[in-house]
């Protein structure tokens, strides 16, 4: 038997069903709005290690003019708009991987902490960790890419008490000395210096200074990437033959500073050196097809970079489902 149903009859049927529901049927109740945010953590496997990415929350920079320089501001805004991003407000993420090697629990960077220098949406790393079931006291190592506010701000709480009581802290000596230098308190860097001293001095006796090329923790190797700060460092994380590079602030933006990697960024200590480091290391990562974890890319910041013309393109990795 063939059933011949026209579009008009289907519409009539739908209208009839709707009317019968209103007149004599049982109406479906509307579900209440939840009004809550999804947990801000993501977990995946790297070789024999387990990686949990936790967020410190979105970090808005505002209008890109004056922050991303060396390219006409109209072009910068067009690059953002062409990628469906707000051309008048650049918003970065803050993605920190926590690597469980089986022997150690290693956190990379700590977010803004109590500072609201970039607004009230930051400072949620501790909450994200709690949502992910990770206790601060279980962290064995805190690895710092550099000593800017948004990377070392979560070392201590509002009362200057260390939040990771059992951890050792790893950073380059040059970055530590530059950003805790009391002599810079009268300079435009004052706010950064105050924040770095607040967070780093209370754990001074637990600091371990790292060097370029050093495997300072099992499966974690330092790679110098100077320019953003004097001692800015990225890290190669490896387990059972699988690797990713934690980029820190090698690139703040997956469009602007990848498509135009020699564009300058106003928060760089040496913008031209930062651009040279960015091009050199992104070329190495792209050529070797090494996965990347970027602190500031869209959540959760994990994927690959590939060469694209004079620049690069970022390909987010699909989220893993742990079974």
Coordinates of C-alpha atoms in Angstrom, one line a residue:
X1 CA 0.0 0.0 0.0
X2 CA 1.3 3.4 -0.9
X3 CA 0.7 6.4 1.3
X4 CA 0.5 9.7 -0.6
X5 CA 1.0 12.6 1.8
X6 CA 1.2 16.1 0.4
X7 CA 2.9 19.1 2.1
X8 CA -0.5 20.7 2.5
X9 CA -1.9 17.7 4.3
X10 CA 1.1 17.5 6.6
X11 CA 0.6 21.2 7.6
X12 CA -3.1 20.5 8.1
X13 CA -2.3 17.5 10.3
X14 CA 0.1 19.5 12.4
X15 CA -2.4 22.3 12.9
X16 CA -5.0 19.7 13.9
X17 CA -2.8 18.1 16.4
X18 CA -1.9 21.5 17.9
X19 CA -5.6 22.3 18.2
X20 CA -6.5 19.0 19.8
X21 CA -3.8 19.4 22.3
X22 CA -5.0 22.9 23.2
X23 CA -8.6 21.8 23.4
X24 CA -8.6 18.4 24.9
X25 CA -5.1 17.0 25.3
X26 CA -2.5 17.3 28.0
X27 CA -0.2 20.3 27.5
X28 CA 3.5 19.8 28.1
X29 CA 4.9 21.9 30.9
X30 CA 7.8 24.2 30.0
X31 CA 11.1 23.3 31.5
X32 CA 12.6 26.0 33.8
X33 CA 15.8 27.7 32.8
X34 CA 18.8 26.4 34.6
X35 CA 20.8 29.7 34.9
X36 CA 24.0 27.9 35.7
X37 CA 27.4 27.6 33.9
X38 CA 28.8 24.3 32.8
X39 CA 31.9 23.1 34.7
X40 CA 35.0 24.7 33.3
X41 CA 37.3 21.7 33.0
X42 CA 38.2 19.1 30.4
X43 CA 40.1 15.8 30.7
X44 CA 42.0 13.7 28.1
X45 CA 44.7 11.1 27.9
X46 CA 48.3 11.7 26.8
X47 CA 50.2 8.4 26.5
X48 CA 50.2 7.0 30.0
X49 CA 49.4 10.4 31.6
X50 CA 46.0 12.0 32.3
X51 CA 45.6 15.7 31.5
X52 CA 42.9 17.9 33.1
X53 CA 42.5 21.4 31.6
X54 CA 41.1 23.9 34.1
X55 CA 40.1 27.5 33.4
X56 CA 40.7 30.7 35.2
X57 CA 37.9 32.3 33.3
X58 CA 37.7 34.6 30.2
X59 CA 40.1 37.6 30.1
X60 CA 38.8 40.5 28.1
X61 CA 41.4 42.9 26.6
X62 CA 38.9 45.3 25.0
X63 CA 39.5 47.1 21.7
X64 CA 42.4 45.6 19.9
X65 CA 43.7 49.0 18.7
X66 CA 47.0 49.7 20.6
X67 CA 47.3 46.1 21.8
X68 CA 47.9 44.3 18.5
X69 CA 50.3 46.6 16.6
X70 CA 52.3 46.7 13.4
X71 CA 49.2 46.1 11.3
X72 CA 46.6 48.8 10.4
X73 CA 43.8 48.7 13.0
X74 CA 41.2 48.4 10.3
X75 CA 42.9 45.2 9.1
X76 CA 43.0 43.8 12.6
X77 CA 39.3 44.4 13.1
X78 CA 38.5 42.8 9.7
X79 CA 40.5 39.7 10.7
X80 CA 38.4 39.4 13.8
X81 CA 35.1 40.0 12.0
X82 CA 36.0 37.6 9.2
X83 CA 36.4 34.9 11.9
X84 CA 33.1 35.7 13.6
X85 CA 34.8 37.4 16.5
X86 CA 33.9 40.7 18.1
X87 CA 36.1 43.3 16.4
X88 CA 35.8 45.7 19.3
X89 CA 36.6 43.4 22.2
X90 CA 39.3 40.8 22.1
X91 CA 38.6 38.1 24.7
X92 CA 41.2 35.6 25.7
X93 CA 40.9 32.3 27.6
X94 CA 43.1 31.1 30.4
X95 CA 43.7 27.4 30.0
X96 CA 45.9 25.6 32.5
X97 CA 46.8 21.9 32.0
X98 CA 47.2 19.7 35.1
X99 CA 49.3 16.6 34.1
X100 CA 49.0 13.5 36.2
X101 CA 52.0 11.4 35.4
X102 CA 51.1 8.7 37.9
X103 CA 53.9 9.9 40.1
X104 CA 53.4 13.6 40.1
X105 CA 50.5 16.1 39.7
X106 CA 51.9 19.1 37.7
X107 CA 50.0 22.4 37.2
X108 CA 51.0 24.8 34.5
X109 CA 50.4 28.5 35.3
X110 CA 47.9 29.7 37.9
X111 CA 45.7 32.5 36.5
X112 CA 44.9 35.9 37.9
X113 CA 44.1 35.0 41.4
X114 CA 42.5 37.8 43.4
X115 CA 43.5 40.5 41.0
X116 CA 40.7 42.0 38.9
X117 CA 42.9 44.0 36.6
X118 CA 41.1 42.6 33.6
X119 CA 37.6 42.5 35.2
X120 CA 35.5 40.1 37.3
X121 CA 35.4 37.1 35.0
X122 CA 38.9 35.9 35.9
X123 CA 40.2 34.2 39.1
X124 CA 38.2 30.9 39.0
X125 CA 41.0 28.4 38.7
X126 CA 40.5 27.1 42.2
X127 CA 36.8 26.6 41.5
X128 CA 37.6 24.8 38.2
X129 CA 40.0 22.5 40.1
X130 CA 37.3 21.7 42.7
X131 CA 34.8 21.0 39.9
X132 CA 37.4 18.6 38.4
X133 CA 37.9 16.8 41.7
X134 CA 41.5 18.1 42.1
X135 CA 42.7 19.3 45.5
X136 CA 45.3 22.1 45.7
X137 CA 47.2 20.1 48.4
X138 CA 47.7 17.3 45.9
X139 CA 49.6 19.5 43.4
X140 CA 53.3 18.4 43.5
X141 CA 54.7 21.0 41.0
X142 CA 53.6 24.4 39.7
X143 CA 55.4 25.2 36.4
X144 CA 55.3 28.9 35.4
X145 CA 55.8 30.0 31.8
X146 CA 56.6 33.5 33.0
X147 CA 55.8 36.0 35.8
X148 CA 53.0 38.1 34.3
X149 CA 49.9 38.8 36.4
X150 CA 47.7 36.3 34.7
X151 CA 50.1 33.4 35.0
X152 CA 51.4 33.7 38.6
X153 CA 48.4 35.4 40.2
X154 CA 46.9 32.3 41.7
X155 CA 49.9 31.2 43.8
X156 CA 48.6 32.8 47.0
X157 CA 45.2 33.7 48.3
X158 CA 43.9 37.1 49.4
X159 CA 45.8 36.7 52.7
X160 CA 49.1 35.9 50.9
X161 CA 48.9 32.3 51.9
X162 CA 50.2 29.8 49.3
X163 CA 47.4 27.9 47.7
X164 CA 49.5 24.9 46.8
X165 CA 51.2 24.0 50.1
X166 CA 53.0 20.9 49.0
X167 CA 54.3 22.1 45.6
X168 CA 57.6 23.1 44.3
X169 CA 57.6 26.0 41.8
X170 CA 59.5 26.1 38.6
X171 CA 60.5 29.3 36.7
X172 CA 63.5 30.9 34.9
X173 CA 65.8 32.9 37.1
X174 CA 65.8 35.8 34.7
X175 CA 62.0 36.2 34.8
X176 CA 61.9 35.9 38.6
X177 CA 64.6 38.5 39.1
X178 CA 63.1 40.9 36.5
X179 CA 59.5 40.9 37.8
X180 CA 60.3 40.9 41.5
X181 CA 62.8 43.8 41.2
X182 CA 61.8 46.4 43.8
X183 CA 63.7 49.0 41.8
X184 CA 61.0 48.9 39.1
X185 CA 58.3 50.0 41.5
X186 CA 58.4 53.5 40.2
X187 CA 58.1 52.4 36.5
X188 CA 55.1 51.8 34.3
X189 CA 55.5 48.1 35.3
X190 CA 54.6 48.8 38.9
X191 CA 51.3 46.8 38.9
X192 CA 53.1 43.8 37.4
X193 CA 55.9 44.0 39.9
X194 CA 53.6 44.3 42.9
X195 CA 51.6 41.3 41.8
X196 CA 54.7 39.2 41.1
X197 CA 56.2 40.0 44.4
X198 CA 52.9 39.2 46.2
X199 CA 52.8 35.8 44.7
X200 CA 56.5 34.7 44.2
X201 CA 58.2 36.0 47.4
X202 CA 56.0 33.8 49.7
X203 CA 57.2 30.7 47.9
X204 CA 60.8 31.8 47.3
X205 CA 62.2 28.9 49.4
X206 CA 60.4 26.5 47.1
X207 CA 61.5 28.0 43.8
X208 CA 63.5 25.9 41.4
X209 CA 65.2 27.8 38.5
X210 CA 65.0 26.1 35.1
X211 CA 67.1 26.4 32.0
X212 CA 66.5 26.0 28.3
X213 CA 66.5 22.4 27.1
X214 CA 66.4 21.0 30.7
X215 CA 64.1 18.1 31.5
X216 CA 63.4 19.4 35.0
X217 CA 60.5 17.0 35.7
X218 CA 60.0 13.6 34.2
X219 CA 58.5 14.2 30.8
X220 CA 58.6 18.0 31.0
X221 CA 61.3 19.9 29.1
X222 CA 61.8 23.6 29.0
X223 CA 62.2 25.5 25.7
X224 CA 63.3 29.1 25.8
X225 CA 60.9 31.5 24.0
X226 CA 62.1 35.0 25.0
X227 CA 60.5 38.3 24.0
X228 CA 57.2 38.2 25.7
X229 CA 59.2 38.4 28.8
X230 CA 63.0 38.0 29.3
X231 CA 62.6 34.4 30.5
X232 CA 59.4 33.4 28.9
X233 CA 59.4 29.6 28.4
X234 CA 57.3 27.0 26.7
X235 CA 57.2 23.3 27.7
X236 CA 57.3 20.0 25.9
X237 CA 55.2 17.5 27.8
X238 CA 55.7 13.8 26.9
X239 CA 54.3 10.5 28.0
X240 CA 54.8 7.1 26.3
X241 CA 55.8 8.6 23.0
X242 CA 52.9 11.2 22.9
X243 CA 53.6 14.9 23.3
X244 CA 52.1 18.4 23.4
X245 CA 53.7 21.8 23.8
X246 CA 52.3 24.1 26.4
X247 CA 52.7 27.5 24.7
X248 CA 52.3 29.9 27.6
X249 CA 52.1 33.2 25.8
X250 CA 54.0 32.3 22.6
X251 CA 50.8 33.4 20.8
X252 CA 47.9 35.2 22.6
X253 CA 45.5 34.8 19.7
X254 CA 44.6 31.9 17.4
X255 CA 43.8 34.3 14.5
X256 CA 45.7 37.6 14.8
X257 CA 49.1 36.2 16.0
X258 CA 49.0 33.1 13.9
X259 CA 47.8 34.5 10.5
X260 CA 50.2 37.4 11.1
X261 CA 52.8 36.0 13.5
X262 CA 55.1 39.1 13.2
X263 CA 52.3 41.4 14.4
X264 CA 53.4 42.9 17.7
X265 CA 51.7 42.7 21.0
X266 CA 51.8 45.6 23.4
X267 CA 52.4 43.5 26.5
X268 CA 55.6 42.0 25.1
X269 CA 58.8 43.2 26.8
X270 CA 60.6 43.0 23.5
X271 CA 57.9 42.7 20.7
X272 CA 60.4 42.0 17.9
X273 CA 62.1 39.2 19.8
X274 CA 58.7 37.8 20.8
X275 CA 57.7 37.7 17.1
X276 CA 61.0 35.9 16.2
X277 CA 60.5 33.3 18.9
X278 CA 56.8 32.9 17.8
X279 CA 57.8 32.2 14.2
X280 CA 60.7 29.9 15.0
X281 CA 58.8 27.7 17.5
X282 CA 55.5 27.6 15.6
X283 CA 57.5 26.5 12.5
X284 CA 59.1 23.7 14.5
X285 CA 55.8 22.6 16.0
X286 CA 54.0 22.7 12.7
X287 CA 56.7 20.8 10.8
X288 CA 56.8 18.0 13.5
X289 CA 53.0 18.0 13.8
X290 CA 53.3 18.3 17.6
X291 CA 50.0 19.1 19.4
X292 CA 49.8 22.4 21.3
X293 CA 48.0 23.6 24.4
X294 CA 47.7 27.3 24.4
X295 CA 47.0 29.3 27.5
X296 CA 44.9 32.0 25.7
X297 CA 43.2 30.2 22.8
X298 CA 39.5 29.4 22.8
X299 CA 38.6 26.8 25.5
X300 CA 40.1 24.3 26.0
X301 CA 43.0 25.5 23.9
X302 CA 44.2 22.1 22.6
X303 CA 45.0 21.4 19.0
X304 CA 47.5 21.7 16.2
X305 CA 49.1 24.5 14.2
X306 CA 49.9 24.2 10.5
X307 CA 51.8 26.4 8.1
X308 CA 49.4 28.6 6.0
X309 CA 51.0 31.0 3.6
X310 CA 53.2 33.5 5.6
X311 CA 51.6 32.5 8.8
X312 CA 49.8 29.6 10.5
X313 CA 46.4 28.1 11.1
X314 CA 45.1 26.6 14.3
X315 CA 43.1 23.4 14.2
X316 CA 41.3 22.6 17.5
X317 CA 41.4 19.0 18.6
X318 CA 38.0 17.3 19.1
X319 CA 37.4 16.7 22.7
X320 CA 38.1 13.2 23.9
X321 CA 35.5 11.1 25.6
X322 CA 36.9 9.1 28.5
X323 CA 35.2 5.7 28.7

